[in-house]
Amino acid sequence: MSAALPPPLAVELRLRQPGLDIQAQFRVPPGHVCALVGRPGSGTTAVMQCAAGLIPAQSGRVTVGNQVLYDTPTGVNLKPQDRRFAWVDGRGQLFPHMTVQGNLSYGHRHAQSRGLQGPEMATVVEWLGLGPALALWPNQLDVATRQKVALGRALLSCPQALMLHDPLAEAPAHEQPALLDLLTEQHLRFKIPTVLSTPRMDEVIRLADDVVILHEGRVASAGPLSRILSDVSLSTFLEGVHAGAVLEGVVRQHDIQWLLTDVNVAGQRVTVPAVLHNEGRRVRLKVRARDINIHREPLQDSSVSNQLRARITQVMLAGDHGSYGAVAVDLLHTLDTAARPHSGGDQLWALMTRRSIQQMALEPGQDCYVSFKSMAVTVAPR
């Protein structure tokens, strides 16, 4: 019989910071990661701290399943240790007077003292590869190992929610892929509702299921990652010229001769530079809006590898005298005879000059083709 899933986390808070009145609300199901993103000073860190009970709120409600952790009308306001939110940041803070074994045991004992049944320490040690480091002290650890110990201690404490605050801030670039693999695996293995805050969008794309965008303390947009990060109208709050689409796909096959990989997206083939992922592996593709072209008919004798069938859903112009605009399209599922958009809502945005948009008379409802080079795509495993 499988273990019961942890309960979902629900947060609705209002709090004040110097010069900023913050209001935020979001829900995180078990096994999901919700990313709070925004420009510096938008309030993401404060919201996480407030939900964990580390700083006070003006009003609101925080629950885990049926358990109320904070509620203004009823006066419930549990202490941070009673909310049982584990906090892991980029510094990988450990108890300096304890070995790796001692730090991990602390989390395990903390859970046992409350009668909680969390993961076995041997299982976590083996998963994180910490066996050779158990007798070492924190000042003897490299950054990556310190982060693994901090994550292991957090999971062994059997938390109700995991707060990841810029977890790779101090990790060297060559260590980050392996740490990202572990962070991706943890929410699949342990199913703990996880809240993520990081300034690097590649980490959001890799880890998050849902995204909440905060702008000057208010929720500017919220929803599934592929929809939110594929909306260039939100680029002011995110990546600017790097804004584009995030597409969900599955690795279909590898072309060893040409070092390319085919990915199935909405029933259509997208070719990308070769990736080291098995066939059938879920991946996310990022394509910048500035790298997308729109055509009435398929291109002939072109070096562009990817030409996908789509339908225009929205045309945005930057005013009557602006030089550019944005065109949104939904990919059409090739297996659907009615050519309806794929149920996953696979959407692309193309940044184009206003002249091109008007000369092509692009309007919502028109069928078209979108094209982009294989080298314009970045791939992240799921």
Tab-separated table of C-alpha atoms in Angstrom:
chain	number	residue	atom	x	y	z
A	1	MET	CA	0.000	0.000	0.000
A	2	SER	CA	1.486	3.368	-1.025
A	3	ALA	CA	2.099	6.104	1.523
A	4	ALA	CA	-0.432	8.918	1.694
A	5	LEU	CA	0.518	12.140	-0.045
A	6	PRO	CA	1.451	15.126	2.128
A	7	PRO	CA	-1.264	17.803	2.299
A	8	PRO	CA	-1.117	20.918	0.079
A	9	LEU	CA	0.225	24.273	1.222
A	10	ALA	CA	-1.998	27.358	0.857
A	11	VAL	CA	-0.730	30.888	1.503
A	12	GLU	CA	-2.605	34.196	1.530
A	13	LEU	CA	-0.680	37.008	3.203
A	14	ARG	CA	-0.424	40.739	3.550
A	15	LEU	CA	2.728	42.205	5.079
A	16	ARG	CA	4.742	45.367	5.071
A	17	GLN	CA	8.389	45.928	4.293
A	18	PRO	CA	10.178	49.286	4.105
A	19	GLY	CA	8.559	51.112	1.192
A	20	LEU	CA	6.555	48.067	0.116
A	21	ASP	CA	3.035	46.818	0.870
A	22	ILE	CA	2.965	43.131	-0.113
A	23	GLN	CA	-0.085	41.016	-0.907
A	24	ALA	CA	0.395	37.496	-2.229
A	25	GLN	CA	-1.534	34.267	-2.488
A	26	PHE	CA	-0.673	30.861	-3.920
A	27	ARG	CA	-1.299	27.148	-3.430
A	28	VAL	CA	1.229	24.318	-3.746
A	29	PRO	CA	-0.041	20.727	-4.165
A	30	PRO	CA	2.072	17.833	-2.855
A	31	GLY	CA	4.968	17.011	-5.156
A	32	HIS	CA	4.808	20.413	-6.862
A	33	VAL	CA	7.214	23.336	-6.913
A	34	CYS	CA	5.843	26.888	-6.951
A	35	ALA	CA	8.382	29.540	-7.978
A	36	LEU	CA	8.034	33.097	-6.676
A	37	VAL	CA	9.779	35.337	-9.203
A	38	GLY	CA	10.169	39.043	-9.754
A	39	ARG	CA	12.639	41.875	-9.951
A	40	PRO	CA	14.837	42.531	-6.889
A	41	GLY	CA	12.752	44.159	-4.177
A	42	SER	CA	9.460	42.702	-5.410
A	43	GLY	CA	8.829	40.879	-2.118
A	44	THR	CA	9.518	37.226	-2.939
A	45	THR	CA	11.892	36.634	-0.012
A	46	ALA	CA	9.622	38.407	2.463
A	47	VAL	CA	6.634	36.278	1.422
A	48	MET	CA	8.586	33.075	1.995
A	49	GLN	CA	9.876	34.276	5.368
A	50	CYS	CA	6.408	35.369	6.428
A	51	ALA	CA	4.798	32.072	5.414
A	52	ALA	CA	7.418	30.261	7.509
A	53	GLY	CA	6.699	32.537	10.485
A	54	LEU	CA	10.139	34.168	10.435
A	55	ILE	CA	8.763	37.703	10.047
A	56	PRO	CA	5.305	39.020	11.047
A	57	ALA	CA	2.322	39.493	8.754
A	58	GLN	CA	-0.378	42.149	8.920
A	59	SER	CA	-3.105	39.700	7.972
A	60	GLY	CA	-3.816	36.540	6.059
A	61	ARG	CA	-3.981	32.790	6.359
A	62	VAL	CA	-1.479	29.936	5.984
A	63	THR	CA	-2.629	26.318	5.994
A	64	VAL	CA	-1.220	22.876	5.303
A	65	GLY	CA	-4.161	20.693	4.447
A	66	ASN	CA	-6.689	21.135	7.266
A	67	GLN	CA	-4.090	22.434	9.713
A	68	VAL	CA	-4.183	26.190	10.234
A	69	LEU	CA	-0.733	27.676	10.856
A	70	TYR	CA	-1.678	31.356	10.711
A	71	ASP	CA	-5.092	32.987	10.567
A	72	THR	CA	-5.870	36.584	11.427
A	73	PRO	CA	-9.617	36.270	12.283
A	74	THR	CA	-9.087	33.409	14.731
A	75	GLY	CA	-5.767	34.623	16.118
A	76	VAL	CA	-3.855	31.444	15.216
A	77	ASN	CA	-0.140	32.175	14.802
A	78	LEU	CA	2.089	29.140	15.257
A	79	LYS	CA	5.791	29.604	15.986
A	80	PRO	CA	8.221	28.808	13.135
A	81	GLN	CA	9.267	25.479	14.679
A	82	ASP	CA	5.618	24.432	14.937
A	83	ARG	CA	4.899	25.281	11.303
A	84	ARG	CA	7.591	22.781	10.272
A	85	PHE	CA	8.801	24.565	7.152
A	86	ALA	CA	12.356	23.571	6.192
A	87	TRP	CA	14.499	26.420	4.846
A	88	VAL	CA	17.417	25.758	2.478
A	89	ASP	CA	19.338	28.691	1.024
A	90	GLY	CA	22.480	29.098	-1.060
A	91	ARG	CA	24.798	29.147	1.929
A	92	GLY	CA	23.867	25.648	3.004
A	93	GLN	CA	23.945	26.639	6.659
A	94	LEU	CA	24.976	23.777	8.935
A	95	PHE	CA	25.728	23.466	12.631
A	96	PRO	CA	29.504	24.066	12.721
A	97	HIS	CA	29.973	22.040	15.932
A	98	MET	CA	28.451	18.908	14.380
A	99	THR	CA	29.825	16.526	11.764
A	100	VAL	CA	27.835	15.677	8.662
A	101	GLN	CA	26.471	12.672	10.569
A	102	GLY	CA	25.509	14.950	13.457
A	103	ASN	CA	23.730	17.470	11.220
A	104	LEU	CA	21.725	14.758	9.503
A	105	SER	CA	20.919	13.051	12.802
A	106	TYR	CA	19.648	16.352	14.191
A	107	GLY	CA	16.989	16.530	11.481
A	108	HIS	CA	16.086	12.881	11.976
A	109	ARG	CA	15.824	13.209	15.792
A	110	HIS	CA	13.739	16.355	15.388
A	111	ALA	CA	11.161	14.384	13.387
A	112	GLN	CA	11.211	11.398	15.749
A	113	SER	CA	10.702	13.600	18.815
A	114	ARG	CA	7.416	14.743	17.280
A	115	GLY	CA	6.351	11.224	16.400
A	116	LEU	CA	6.759	11.874	12.684
A	117	GLN	CA	7.603	9.146	10.208
A	118	GLY	CA	9.953	10.612	7.618
A	119	PRO	CA	12.468	9.050	5.234
A	120	GLU	CA	15.104	6.708	6.612
A	121	MET	CA	18.506	8.290	7.153
A	122	ALA	CA	20.289	5.508	5.255
A	123	THR	CA	18.036	6.133	2.248
A	124	VAL	CA	18.763	9.871	2.215
A	125	VAL	CA	22.516	9.357	2.735
A	126	GLU	CA	22.688	6.913	-0.165
A	127	TRP	CA	20.564	9.107	-2.459
A	128	LEU	CA	22.734	12.174	-1.795
A	129	GLY	CA	26.000	10.216	-1.934
A	130	LEU	CA	27.055	11.450	1.511
A	131	GLY	CA	28.483	8.194	2.858
A	132	PRO	CA	32.167	9.199	2.454
A	133	ALA	CA	31.510	12.588	4.130
A	134	LEU	CA	29.683	11.471	7.295
A	135	ALA	CA	32.701	11.983	9.584
A	136	LEU	CA	33.670	15.379	8.127
A	137	TRP	CA	33.019	18.789	9.685
A	138	PRO	CA	31.197	21.585	7.820
A	139	ASN	CA	34.410	23.602	7.323
A	140	GLN	CA	35.881	20.605	5.474
A	141	LEU	CA	33.099	20.461	2.895
A	142	ASP	CA	32.958	21.972	-0.573
A	143	VAL	CA	29.904	24.030	-1.514
A	144	ALA	CA	28.087	21.228	-3.326
A	145	THR	CA	28.487	18.754	-0.466
A	146	ARG	CA	27.401	21.369	2.059
A	147	GLN	CA	24.238	21.946	0.031
A	148	LYS	CA	23.531	18.219	-0.079
A	149	VAL	CA	23.876	17.977	3.699
A	150	ALA	CA	21.559	20.964	4.201
A	151	LEU	CA	18.976	19.407	1.885
A	152	GLY	CA	19.303	16.023	3.573
A	153	ARG	CA	18.883	17.497	7.046
A	154	ALA	CA	15.809	19.412	5.866
A	155	LEU	CA	14.175	16.302	4.388
A	156	LEU	CA	15.001	14.156	7.423
A	157	SER	CA	13.169	16.645	9.655
A	158	CYS	CA	9.944	15.579	7.869
A	159	PRO	CA	8.829	19.124	6.970
A	160	GLN	CA	5.337	20.109	5.897
A	161	ALA	CA	6.821	22.395	3.230
A	162	LEU	CA	10.265	23.035	1.793
A	163	MET	CA	11.430	26.598	1.143
A	164	LEU	CA	14.277	26.833	-1.390
A	165	HIS	CA	15.704	30.344	-1.297
A	166	ASP	CA	18.244	30.772	-4.107
A	167	PRO	CA	19.638	27.298	-3.345
A	168	LEU	CA	22.451	27.453	-5.939
A	169	ALA	CA	23.607	30.987	-5.140
A	170	GLU	CA	27.127	29.952	-4.120
A	171	ALA	CA	27.503	26.715	-6.073
A	172	PRO	CA	30.199	26.742	-8.789
A	173	ALA	CA	28.815	26.539	-12.313
A	174	HIS	CA	30.234	23.043	-12.897
A	175	GLU	CA	28.454	21.743	-9.756
A	176	GLN	CA	25.051	23.207	-10.541
A	177	PRO	CA	23.738	20.561	-13.010
A	178	ALA	CA	24.169	17.735	-10.480
A	179	LEU	CA	22.542	19.796	-7.722
A	180	LEU	CA	19.656	20.674	-10.027
A	181	ASP	CA	19.180	16.956	-10.691
A	182	LEU	CA	18.856	16.333	-6.942
A	183	LEU	CA	16.448	19.247	-6.445
A	184	THR	CA	14.335	17.940	-9.316
A	185	GLU	CA	14.306	14.448	-7.841
A	186	GLN	CA	13.495	15.528	-4.290
A	187	HIS	CA	9.965	16.751	-4.999
A	188	LEU	CA	9.267	13.611	-7.035
A	189	ARG	CA	10.638	11.326	-4.313
A	190	PHE	CA	9.260	13.013	-1.204
A	191	LYS	CA	6.209	14.865	-2.586
A	192	ILE	CA	6.704	17.807	-0.221
A	193	PRO	CA	5.073	21.093	-1.323
A	194	THR	CA	8.037	23.274	-2.305
A	195	VAL	CA	8.369	27.033	-2.715
A	196	LEU	CA	11.305	28.279	-4.794
A	197	SER	CA	12.833	31.725	-5.137
A	198	THR	CA	15.787	32.292	-7.464
A	199	PRO	CA	16.900	35.109	-9.782
A	200	ARG	CA	17.981	32.610	-12.474
A	201	MET	CA	15.218	31.680	-14.869
A	202	ASP	CA	16.955	28.508	-16.059
A	203	GLU	CA	16.490	27.119	-12.532
A	204	VAL	CA	12.815	28.108	-12.563
A	205	ILE	CA	12.335	26.380	-15.912
A	206	ARG	CA	14.050	23.253	-14.639
A	207	LEU	CA	12.355	22.959	-11.250
A	208	ALA	CA	8.988	24.734	-11.152
A	209	ASP	CA	5.515	23.478	-11.953
A	210	ASP	CA	3.777	26.796	-11.256
A	211	VAL	CA	4.977	30.403	-11.237
A	212	VAL	CA	3.807	33.430	-9.269
A	213	ILE	CA	5.154	36.758	-10.550
A	214	LEU	CA	5.417	39.508	-7.942
A	215	HIS	CA	5.741	43.122	-9.035
A	216	GLU	CA	6.092	45.826	-6.393
A	217	GLY	CA	4.512	43.536	-3.821
A	218	ARG	CA	1.501	42.468	-5.907
A	219	VAL	CA	0.802	39.306	-7.901
A	220	ALA	CA	1.170	40.336	-11.546
A	221	SER	CA	0.360	36.868	-12.864
A	222	ALA	CA	0.200	33.270	-11.667
A	223	GLY	CA	-0.343	29.865	-13.212
A	224	PRO	CA	1.385	26.869	-14.826
A	225	LEU	CA	5.002	27.544	-15.758
A	226	SER	CA	4.611	26.880	-19.486
A	227	ARG	CA	1.814	29.461	-19.746
A	228	ILE	CA	3.320	32.173	-17.560
A	229	LEU	CA	6.851	32.050	-18.959
A	230	SER	CA	5.554	31.881	-22.531
A	231	ASP	CA	3.752	35.230	-22.232
A	232	VAL	CA	6.023	38.019	-23.517
A	233	SER	CA	3.607	40.601	-22.137
A	234	LEU	CA	5.137	39.669	-18.750
A	235	SER	CA	8.724	40.147	-19.914
A	236	THR	CA	8.905	43.504	-18.105
A	237	PHE	CA	8.864	41.547	-14.842
A	238	LEU	CA	11.140	38.742	-16.040
A	239	GLU	CA	13.784	38.466	-18.755
A	240	GLY	CA	13.342	41.363	-21.166
A	241	VAL	CA	14.887	40.507	-24.559
A	242	HIS	CA	15.354	36.895	-23.420
A	243	ALA	CA	11.615	36.362	-22.958
A	244	GLY	CA	10.108	33.525	-24.906
A	245	ALA	CA	8.198	30.275	-24.748
A	246	VAL	CA	8.595	27.219	-22.561
A	247	LEU	CA	7.287	24.075	-24.240
A	248	GLU	CA	6.668	20.684	-22.653
A	249	GLY	CA	7.937	17.759	-24.702
A	250	VAL	CA	9.117	14.150	-24.716
A	251	VAL	CA	12.377	12.886	-26.225
A	252	ARG	CA	11.441	10.838	-29.285
A	253	GLN	CA	14.712	9.721	-30.861
A	254	HIS	CA	18.392	10.572	-31.261
A	255	ASP	CA	20.290	11.119	-34.508
A	256	ILE	CA	23.780	9.925	-33.627
A	257	GLN	CA	25.245	10.815	-37.033
A	258	TRP	CA	24.336	14.501	-36.795
A	259	LEU	CA	24.298	14.814	-32.989
A	260	LEU	CA	20.674	15.923	-32.911
A	261	THR	CA	17.633	14.903	-30.854
A	262	ASP	CA	13.984	14.910	-31.893
A	263	VAL	CA	11.447	15.971	-29.266
A	264	ASN	CA	7.682	15.453	-29.533
A	265	VAL	CA	5.850	18.712	-28.755
A	266	ALA	CA	2.081	18.802	-29.290
A	267	GLY	CA	2.392	15.872	-31.694
A	268	GLN	CA	4.953	17.721	-33.799
A	269	ARG	CA	8.692	17.154	-34.106
A	270	VAL	CA	11.150	19.694	-32.751
A	271	THR	CA	14.840	19.100	-33.482
A	272	VAL	CA	17.364	20.263	-30.893
A	273	PRO	CA	21.105	19.783	-30.305
A	274	ALA	CA	21.766	16.278	-28.961
A	275	VAL	CA	20.811	15.756	-25.314
A	276	LEU	CA	21.875	12.956	-22.979
A	277	HIS	CA	18.351	11.911	-22.040
A	278	ASN	CA	16.699	8.586	-22.775
A	279	GLU	CA	13.868	8.269	-25.247
A	280	GLY	CA	10.584	8.897	-23.432
A	281	ARG	CA	12.149	11.406	-20.994
A	282	ARG	CA	10.101	14.536	-20.357
A	283	VAL	CA	11.914	17.771	-21.156
A	284	ARG	CA	11.233	21.489	-21.352
A	285	LEU	CA	12.295	23.552	-24.341
A	286	LYS	CA	12.998	27.284	-24.116
A	287	VAL	CA	12.801	29.351	-27.310
A	288	ARG	CA	13.262	33.120	-27.281
A	289	ALA	CA	10.528	35.168	-28.923
A	290	ARG	CA	13.122	37.063	-30.940
A	291	ASP	CA	14.224	33.770	-32.579
A	292	ILE	CA	10.734	32.852	-33.855
A	293	ASN	CA	9.628	33.550	-37.440
A	294	ILE	CA	6.090	33.345	-38.858
A	295	HIS	CA	5.251	32.191	-42.405
A	296	ARG	CA	2.123	31.595	-44.429
A	297	GLU	CA	3.595	28.458	-46.068
A	298	PRO	CA	6.437	26.065	-45.201
A	299	LEU	CA	9.894	27.277	-46.172
A	300	GLN	CA	11.676	25.514	-49.021
A	301	ASP	CA	15.459	24.953	-49.238
A	302	SER	CA	15.992	26.482	-45.802
A	303	SER	CA	18.567	25.735	-43.099
A	304	VAL	CA	15.851	26.127	-40.458
A	305	SER	CA	15.188	22.682	-38.940
A	306	ASN	CA	11.942	23.416	-37.130
A	307	GLN	CA	8.750	24.415	-38.932
A	308	LEU	CA	5.603	23.845	-36.908
A	309	ARG	CA	1.935	24.241	-37.750
A	310	ALA	CA	0.205	26.849	-35.607
A	311	ARG	CA	-2.707	29.252	-35.328
A	312	ILE	CA	-2.463	32.935	-34.407
A	313	THR	CA	-4.275	33.738	-31.176
A	314	GLN	CA	-3.172	37.285	-30.368
A	315	VAL	CA	-1.437	40.267	-31.967
A	316	MET	CA	0.057	42.959	-29.742
A	317	LEU	CA	1.506	46.218	-31.043
A	318	ALA	CA	3.651	48.605	-29.024
A	319	GLY	CA	1.388	51.578	-29.738
A	320	ASP	CA	0.460	53.090	-33.090
A	321	HIS	CA	3.986	54.354	-33.694
A	322	GLY	CA	6.112	51.622	-32.119
A	323	SER	CA	8.677	49.743	-34.186
A	324	TYR	CA	7.793	46.229	-33.031
A	325	GLY	CA	4.987	43.977	-31.890
A	326	ALA	CA	4.384	40.466	-30.605
A	327	VAL	CA	2.334	37.682	-32.149
A	328	ALA	CA	1.104	34.728	-30.085
A	329	VAL	CA	0.387	31.364	-31.709
A	330	ASP	CA	-0.895	28.016	-30.431
A	331	LEU	CA	0.740	24.925	-31.864
A	332	LEU	CA	-1.685	22.615	-33.649
A	333	HIS	CA	-1.714	18.947	-32.771
A	334	THR	CA	-0.924	17.012	-35.955
A	335	LEU	CA	-2.996	14.019	-34.850
A	336	ASP	CA	-6.163	16.095	-34.483
A	337	THR	CA	-8.111	16.227	-37.742
A	338	ALA	CA	-9.907	19.359	-36.595
A	339	ALA	CA	-6.477	21.007	-36.100
A	340	ARG	CA	-7.349	22.123	-32.629
A	341	PRO	CA	-4.647	23.479	-30.313
A	342	HIS	CA	-2.999	20.831	-28.167
A	343	SER	CA	-4.679	20.488	-24.796
A	344	GLY	CA	-1.410	21.400	-23.056
A	345	GLY	CA	-1.759	24.974	-24.335
A	346	ASP	CA	1.596	24.956	-26.169
A	347	GLN	CA	2.062	28.587	-27.085
A	348	LEU	CA	4.830	30.531	-28.824
A	349	TRP	CA	5.384	34.250	-29.104
A	350	ALA	CA	7.190	35.909	-31.994
A	351	LEU	CA	8.684	39.395	-31.734
A	352	MET	CA	8.295	41.098	-35.112
A	353	THR	CA	8.485	44.573	-36.582
A	354	ARG	CA	5.202	46.415	-36.778
A	355	ARG	CA	5.753	46.714	-40.532
A	356	SER	CA	5.981	42.924	-40.967
A	357	ILE	CA	2.857	42.354	-38.898
A	358	GLN	CA	0.839	44.846	-40.948
A	359	GLN	CA	2.238	43.847	-44.356
A	360	MET	CA	1.389	40.192	-43.646
A	361	ALA	CA	-2.018	41.278	-42.269
A	362	LEU	CA	-1.621	38.941	-39.331
A	363	GLU	CA	-4.789	38.462	-37.299
A	364	PRO	CA	-6.088	36.052	-34.648
A	365	GLY	CA	-7.598	32.882	-36.104
A	366	GLN	CA	-5.225	32.600	-39.063
A	367	ASP	CA	-3.272	29.377	-39.613
A	368	CYS	CA	0.452	29.738	-40.132
A	369	TYR	CA	3.855	28.113	-39.714
A	370	VAL	CA	6.430	29.088	-37.108
A	371	SER	CA	10.104	28.381	-37.648
A	372	PHE	CA	13.258	28.489	-35.557
A	373	LYS	CA	16.713	26.943	-35.724
A	374	SER	CA	17.704	23.970	-33.621
A	375	MET	CA	20.542	25.985	-32.105
A	376	ALA	CA	18.006	28.533	-30.818
A	377	VAL	CA	16.533	25.967	-28.397
A	378	THR	CA	17.747	25.239	-24.886
A	379	VAL	CA	16.656	21.983	-23.234
A	380	ALA	CA	16.059	21.176	-19.564
A	381	PRO	CA	15.082	17.699	-18.335
A	382	ARG	CA	12.009	17.099	-16.197
